[in-house]
mmCIF file of C-alpha atoms in Angstrom:
data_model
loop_
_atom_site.group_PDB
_atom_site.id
_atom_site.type_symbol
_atom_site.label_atom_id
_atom_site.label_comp_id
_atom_site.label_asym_id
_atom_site.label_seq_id
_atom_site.Cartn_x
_atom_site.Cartn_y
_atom_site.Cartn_z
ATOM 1 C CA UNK A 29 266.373 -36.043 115.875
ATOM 2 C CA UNK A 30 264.131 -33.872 113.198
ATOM 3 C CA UNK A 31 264.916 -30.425 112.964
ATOM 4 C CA UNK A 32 262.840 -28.208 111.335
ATOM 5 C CA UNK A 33 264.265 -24.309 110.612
ATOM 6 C CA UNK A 34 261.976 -21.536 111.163
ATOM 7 C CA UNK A 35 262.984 -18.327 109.820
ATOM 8 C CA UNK A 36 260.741 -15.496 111.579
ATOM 9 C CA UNK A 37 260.845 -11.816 110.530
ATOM 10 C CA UNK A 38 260.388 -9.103 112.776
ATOM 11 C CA UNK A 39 259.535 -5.868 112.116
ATOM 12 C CA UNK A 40 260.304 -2.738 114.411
ATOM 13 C CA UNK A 41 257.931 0.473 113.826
ATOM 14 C CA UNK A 42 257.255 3.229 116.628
ATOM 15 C CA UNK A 43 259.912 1.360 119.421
ATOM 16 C CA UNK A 44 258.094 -1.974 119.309
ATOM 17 C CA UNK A 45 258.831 -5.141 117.529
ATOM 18 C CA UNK A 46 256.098 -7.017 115.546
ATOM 19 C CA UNK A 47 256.619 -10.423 114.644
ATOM 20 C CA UNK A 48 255.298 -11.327 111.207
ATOM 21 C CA UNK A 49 253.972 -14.582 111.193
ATOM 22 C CA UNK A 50 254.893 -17.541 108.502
ATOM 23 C CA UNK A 51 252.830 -17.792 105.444
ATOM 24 C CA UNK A 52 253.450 -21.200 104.313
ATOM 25 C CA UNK A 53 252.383 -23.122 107.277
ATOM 26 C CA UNK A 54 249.763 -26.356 107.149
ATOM 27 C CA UNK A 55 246.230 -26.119 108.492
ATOM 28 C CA UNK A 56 244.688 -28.209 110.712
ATOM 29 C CA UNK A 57 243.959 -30.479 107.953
ATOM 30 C CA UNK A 58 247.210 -30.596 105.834
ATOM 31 C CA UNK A 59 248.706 -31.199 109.231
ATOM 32 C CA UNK A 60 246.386 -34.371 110.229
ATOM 33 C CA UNK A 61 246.354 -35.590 106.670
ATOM 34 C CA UNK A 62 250.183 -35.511 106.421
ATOM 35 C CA UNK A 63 250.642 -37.440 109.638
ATOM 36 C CA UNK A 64 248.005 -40.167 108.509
ATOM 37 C CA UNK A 65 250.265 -40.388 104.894
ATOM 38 C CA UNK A 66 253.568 -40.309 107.259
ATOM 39 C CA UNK A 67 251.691 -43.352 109.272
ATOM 40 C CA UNK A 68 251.191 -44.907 105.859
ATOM 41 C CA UNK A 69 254.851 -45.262 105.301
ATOM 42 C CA UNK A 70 255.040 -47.790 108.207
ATOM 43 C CA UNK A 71 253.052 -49.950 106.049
ATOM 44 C CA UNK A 72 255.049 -53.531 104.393
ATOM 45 C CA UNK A 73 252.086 -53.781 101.870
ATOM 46 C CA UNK A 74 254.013 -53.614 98.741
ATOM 47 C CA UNK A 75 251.094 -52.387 97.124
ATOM 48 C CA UNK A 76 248.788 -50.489 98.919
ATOM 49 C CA UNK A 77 249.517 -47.597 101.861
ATOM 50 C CA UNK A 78 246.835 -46.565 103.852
ATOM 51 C CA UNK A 79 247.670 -44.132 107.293
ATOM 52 C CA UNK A 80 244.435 -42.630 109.786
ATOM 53 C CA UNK A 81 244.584 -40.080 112.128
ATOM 54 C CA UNK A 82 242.413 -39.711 114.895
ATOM 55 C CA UNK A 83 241.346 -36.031 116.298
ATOM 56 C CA UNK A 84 239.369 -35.041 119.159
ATOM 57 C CA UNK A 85 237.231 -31.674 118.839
ATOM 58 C CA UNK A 86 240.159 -30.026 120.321
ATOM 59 C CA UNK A 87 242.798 -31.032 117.578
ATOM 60 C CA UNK A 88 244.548 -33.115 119.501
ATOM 61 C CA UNK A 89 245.687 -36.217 117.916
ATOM 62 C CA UNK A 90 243.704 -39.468 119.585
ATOM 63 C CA UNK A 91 245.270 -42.018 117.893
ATOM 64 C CA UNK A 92 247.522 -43.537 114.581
ATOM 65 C CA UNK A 93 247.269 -46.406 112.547
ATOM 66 C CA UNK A 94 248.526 -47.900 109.236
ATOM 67 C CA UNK A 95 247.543 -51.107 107.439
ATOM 68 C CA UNK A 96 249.218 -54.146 108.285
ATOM 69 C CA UNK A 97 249.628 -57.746 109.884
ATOM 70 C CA UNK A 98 247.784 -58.195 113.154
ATOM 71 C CA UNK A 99 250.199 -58.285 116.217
ATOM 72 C CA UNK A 100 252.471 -61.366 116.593
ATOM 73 C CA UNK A 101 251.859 -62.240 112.824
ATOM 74 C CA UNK A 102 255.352 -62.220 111.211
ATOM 75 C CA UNK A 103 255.619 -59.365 108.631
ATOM 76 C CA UNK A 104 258.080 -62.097 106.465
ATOM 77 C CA UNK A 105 255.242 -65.112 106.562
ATOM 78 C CA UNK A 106 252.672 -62.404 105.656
ATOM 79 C CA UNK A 107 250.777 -63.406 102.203
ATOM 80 C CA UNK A 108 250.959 -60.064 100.218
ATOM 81 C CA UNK A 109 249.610 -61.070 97.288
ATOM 82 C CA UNK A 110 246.000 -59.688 95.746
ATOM 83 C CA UNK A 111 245.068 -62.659 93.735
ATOM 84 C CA UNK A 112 244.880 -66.337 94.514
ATOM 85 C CA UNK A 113 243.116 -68.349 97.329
ATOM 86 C CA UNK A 114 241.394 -66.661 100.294
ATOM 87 C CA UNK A 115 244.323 -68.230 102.314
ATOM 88 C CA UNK A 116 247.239 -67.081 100.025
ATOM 89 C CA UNK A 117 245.943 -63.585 99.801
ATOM 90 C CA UNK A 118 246.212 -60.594 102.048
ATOM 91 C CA UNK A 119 242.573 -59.898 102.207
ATOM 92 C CA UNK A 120 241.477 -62.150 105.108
ATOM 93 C CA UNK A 121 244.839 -61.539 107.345
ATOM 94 C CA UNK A 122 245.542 -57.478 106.622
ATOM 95 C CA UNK A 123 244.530 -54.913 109.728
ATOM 96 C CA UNK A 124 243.112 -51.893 107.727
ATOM 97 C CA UNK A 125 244.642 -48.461 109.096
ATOM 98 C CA UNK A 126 241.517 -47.403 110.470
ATOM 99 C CA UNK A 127 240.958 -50.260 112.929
ATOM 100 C CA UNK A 128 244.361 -50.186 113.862
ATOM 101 C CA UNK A 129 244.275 -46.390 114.716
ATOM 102 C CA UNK A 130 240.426 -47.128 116.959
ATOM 103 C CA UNK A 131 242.005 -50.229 118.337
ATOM 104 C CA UNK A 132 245.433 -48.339 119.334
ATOM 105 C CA UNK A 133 243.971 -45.545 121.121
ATOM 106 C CA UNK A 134 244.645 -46.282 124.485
ATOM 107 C CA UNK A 135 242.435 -43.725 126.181
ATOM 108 C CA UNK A 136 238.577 -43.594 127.351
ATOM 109 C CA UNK A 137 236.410 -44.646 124.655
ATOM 110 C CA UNK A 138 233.720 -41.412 125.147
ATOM 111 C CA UNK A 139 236.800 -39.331 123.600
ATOM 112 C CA UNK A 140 236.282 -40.773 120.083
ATOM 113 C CA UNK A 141 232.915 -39.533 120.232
ATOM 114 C CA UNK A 142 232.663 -36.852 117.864
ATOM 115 C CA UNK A 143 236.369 -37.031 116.809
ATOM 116 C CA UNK A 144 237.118 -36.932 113.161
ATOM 117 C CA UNK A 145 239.739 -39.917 110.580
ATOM 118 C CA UNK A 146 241.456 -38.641 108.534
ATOM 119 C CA UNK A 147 242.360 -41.203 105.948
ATOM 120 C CA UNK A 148 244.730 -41.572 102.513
ATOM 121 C CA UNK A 149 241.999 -43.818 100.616
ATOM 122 C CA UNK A 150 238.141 -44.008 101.666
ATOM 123 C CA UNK A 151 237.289 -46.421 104.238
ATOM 124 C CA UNK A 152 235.826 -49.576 103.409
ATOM 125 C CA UNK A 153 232.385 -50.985 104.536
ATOM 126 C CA UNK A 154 234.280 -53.100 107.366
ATOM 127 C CA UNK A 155 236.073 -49.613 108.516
ATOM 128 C CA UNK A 156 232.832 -48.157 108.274
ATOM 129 C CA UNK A 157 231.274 -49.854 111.072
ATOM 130 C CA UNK A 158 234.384 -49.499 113.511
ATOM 131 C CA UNK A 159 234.011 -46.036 112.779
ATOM 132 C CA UNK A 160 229.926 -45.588 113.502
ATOM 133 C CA UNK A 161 230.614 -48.000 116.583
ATOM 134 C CA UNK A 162 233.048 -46.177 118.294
ATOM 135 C CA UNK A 163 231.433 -42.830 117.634
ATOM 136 C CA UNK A 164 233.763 -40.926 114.936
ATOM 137 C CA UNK A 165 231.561 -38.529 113.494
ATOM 138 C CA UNK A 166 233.496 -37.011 110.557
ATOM 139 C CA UNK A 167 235.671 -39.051 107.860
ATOM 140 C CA UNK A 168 237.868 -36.882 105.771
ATOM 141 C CA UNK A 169 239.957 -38.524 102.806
ATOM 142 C CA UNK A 170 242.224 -37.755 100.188
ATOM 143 C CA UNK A 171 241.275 -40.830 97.674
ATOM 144 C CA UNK A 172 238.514 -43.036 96.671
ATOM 145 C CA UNK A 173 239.753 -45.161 93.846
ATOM 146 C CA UNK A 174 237.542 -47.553 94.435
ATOM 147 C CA UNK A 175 234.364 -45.694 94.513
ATOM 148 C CA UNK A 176 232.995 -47.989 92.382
ATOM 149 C CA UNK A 177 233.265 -51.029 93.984
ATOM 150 C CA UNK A 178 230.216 -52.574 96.213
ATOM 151 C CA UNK A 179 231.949 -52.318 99.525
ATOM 152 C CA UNK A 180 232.761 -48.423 99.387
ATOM 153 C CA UNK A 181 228.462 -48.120 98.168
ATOM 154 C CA UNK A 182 227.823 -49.480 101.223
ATOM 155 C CA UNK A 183 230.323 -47.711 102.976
ATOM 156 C CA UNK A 184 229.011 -44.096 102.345
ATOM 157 C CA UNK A 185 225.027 -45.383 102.640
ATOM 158 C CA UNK A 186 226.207 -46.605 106.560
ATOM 159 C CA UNK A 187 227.849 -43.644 106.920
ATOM 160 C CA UNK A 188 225.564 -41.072 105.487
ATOM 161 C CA UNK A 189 223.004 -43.351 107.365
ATOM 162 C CA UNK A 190 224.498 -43.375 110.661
ATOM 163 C CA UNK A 191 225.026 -39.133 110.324
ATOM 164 C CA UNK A 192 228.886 -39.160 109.811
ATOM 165 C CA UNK A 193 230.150 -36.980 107.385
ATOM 166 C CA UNK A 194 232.291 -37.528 104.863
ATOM 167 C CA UNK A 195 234.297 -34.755 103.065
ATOM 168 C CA UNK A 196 237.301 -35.256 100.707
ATOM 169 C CA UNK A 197 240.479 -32.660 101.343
ATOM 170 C CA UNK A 198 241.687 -31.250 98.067
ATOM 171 C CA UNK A 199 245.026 -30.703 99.042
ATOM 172 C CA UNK A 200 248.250 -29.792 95.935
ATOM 173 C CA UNK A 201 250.668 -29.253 98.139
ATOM 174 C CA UNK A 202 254.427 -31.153 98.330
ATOM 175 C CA UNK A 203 255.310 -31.126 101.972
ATOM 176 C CA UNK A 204 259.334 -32.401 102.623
ATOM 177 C CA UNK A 205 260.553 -34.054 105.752
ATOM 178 C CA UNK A 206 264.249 -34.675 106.425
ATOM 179 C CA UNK A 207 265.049 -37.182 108.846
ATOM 180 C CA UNK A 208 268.980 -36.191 109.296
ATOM 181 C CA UNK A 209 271.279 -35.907 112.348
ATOM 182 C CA UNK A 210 273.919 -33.095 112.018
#
């Protein structure tokens, strides 16, 4: 069980109470970001993290995903290396966090029309196209180390191409979750 404390002032003028509200709460966007990075702690890669969020216009959370071996693939028999053979390597066999949140949704496929991703690191060209196809129209990241690299080019031309946008969430924040019985 989480539990979260709350602490609420209220404030009585003239007779009536007023509650005055929290000022440290997330927005929309700390809050979707922070459940794609919670997502990314499901992850076995000993190297590289990656959680998505899907939302639907109304803020509801679609779907979650997080990088890892396709279903029925043992986590232990997994190659996590980076360097070596196509066979010996992660690259071929890993399920990025995007296509696992789009492939886990479970609902009609009109509601990811228009929905936004939120994303730790900036999707990849292959993510790309699962993410024009099944009509996401906004990506919003935190990182893109690898901005450089010829798959993340081609990533933003499809996407700027296709008409999603792309915006990167400047977020400092340090946001703590205790997972504790009493």
């Amino acid at each position: 069980m989480v539990h979260a404390i709350i602490k609420e002032r209220l404030i009585i003028l003239g007779g009536s109470m007023i509650n005055k509200q929290r000022k440290n709460y997330l927005n929309w966007d700390e809050y979707f970001m922070a459940i794609a990075r919670l997502s990314s702690m499901r992850s076995k890669d000993p190297n590289t993290q990656v959680g998505a969020c899907i939302v639907g216009h109304d803020n509801r959370i679609l779907s979650i995903g997080y990088n890892g071996a396709p279903n029925g693939f043992d986590d232990k028999e997994f190659p996590w290396e980076r360097e070596g053979s196509v066979m010996d390597t992660k690259y071929a066999y890993v399920c990025h966090g995007e296509m696992n949140a789009i492939l886990n949704y479970r609902g009609s496929r009109k509601d990811l029309e228009g929905a936004k991703i939120y994303v730790d690191l900036f999707p990849c060209n292959e993510c790309a196209k699962l993410i024009i196809q099944s009509g996401i129209k906004e990506v919003i990241y935190m990182t893109d180390k690898y901005k450089n690299t010829d798959e993340i080019k081609v990533s933003k031309k499809m996407l700027n191409e296709c008409g999603v946008s792309i915006r990167q969430l400047e977020i400092d924040k340090t946001i703590d979750i205790i997972l504790k019985n009493d």
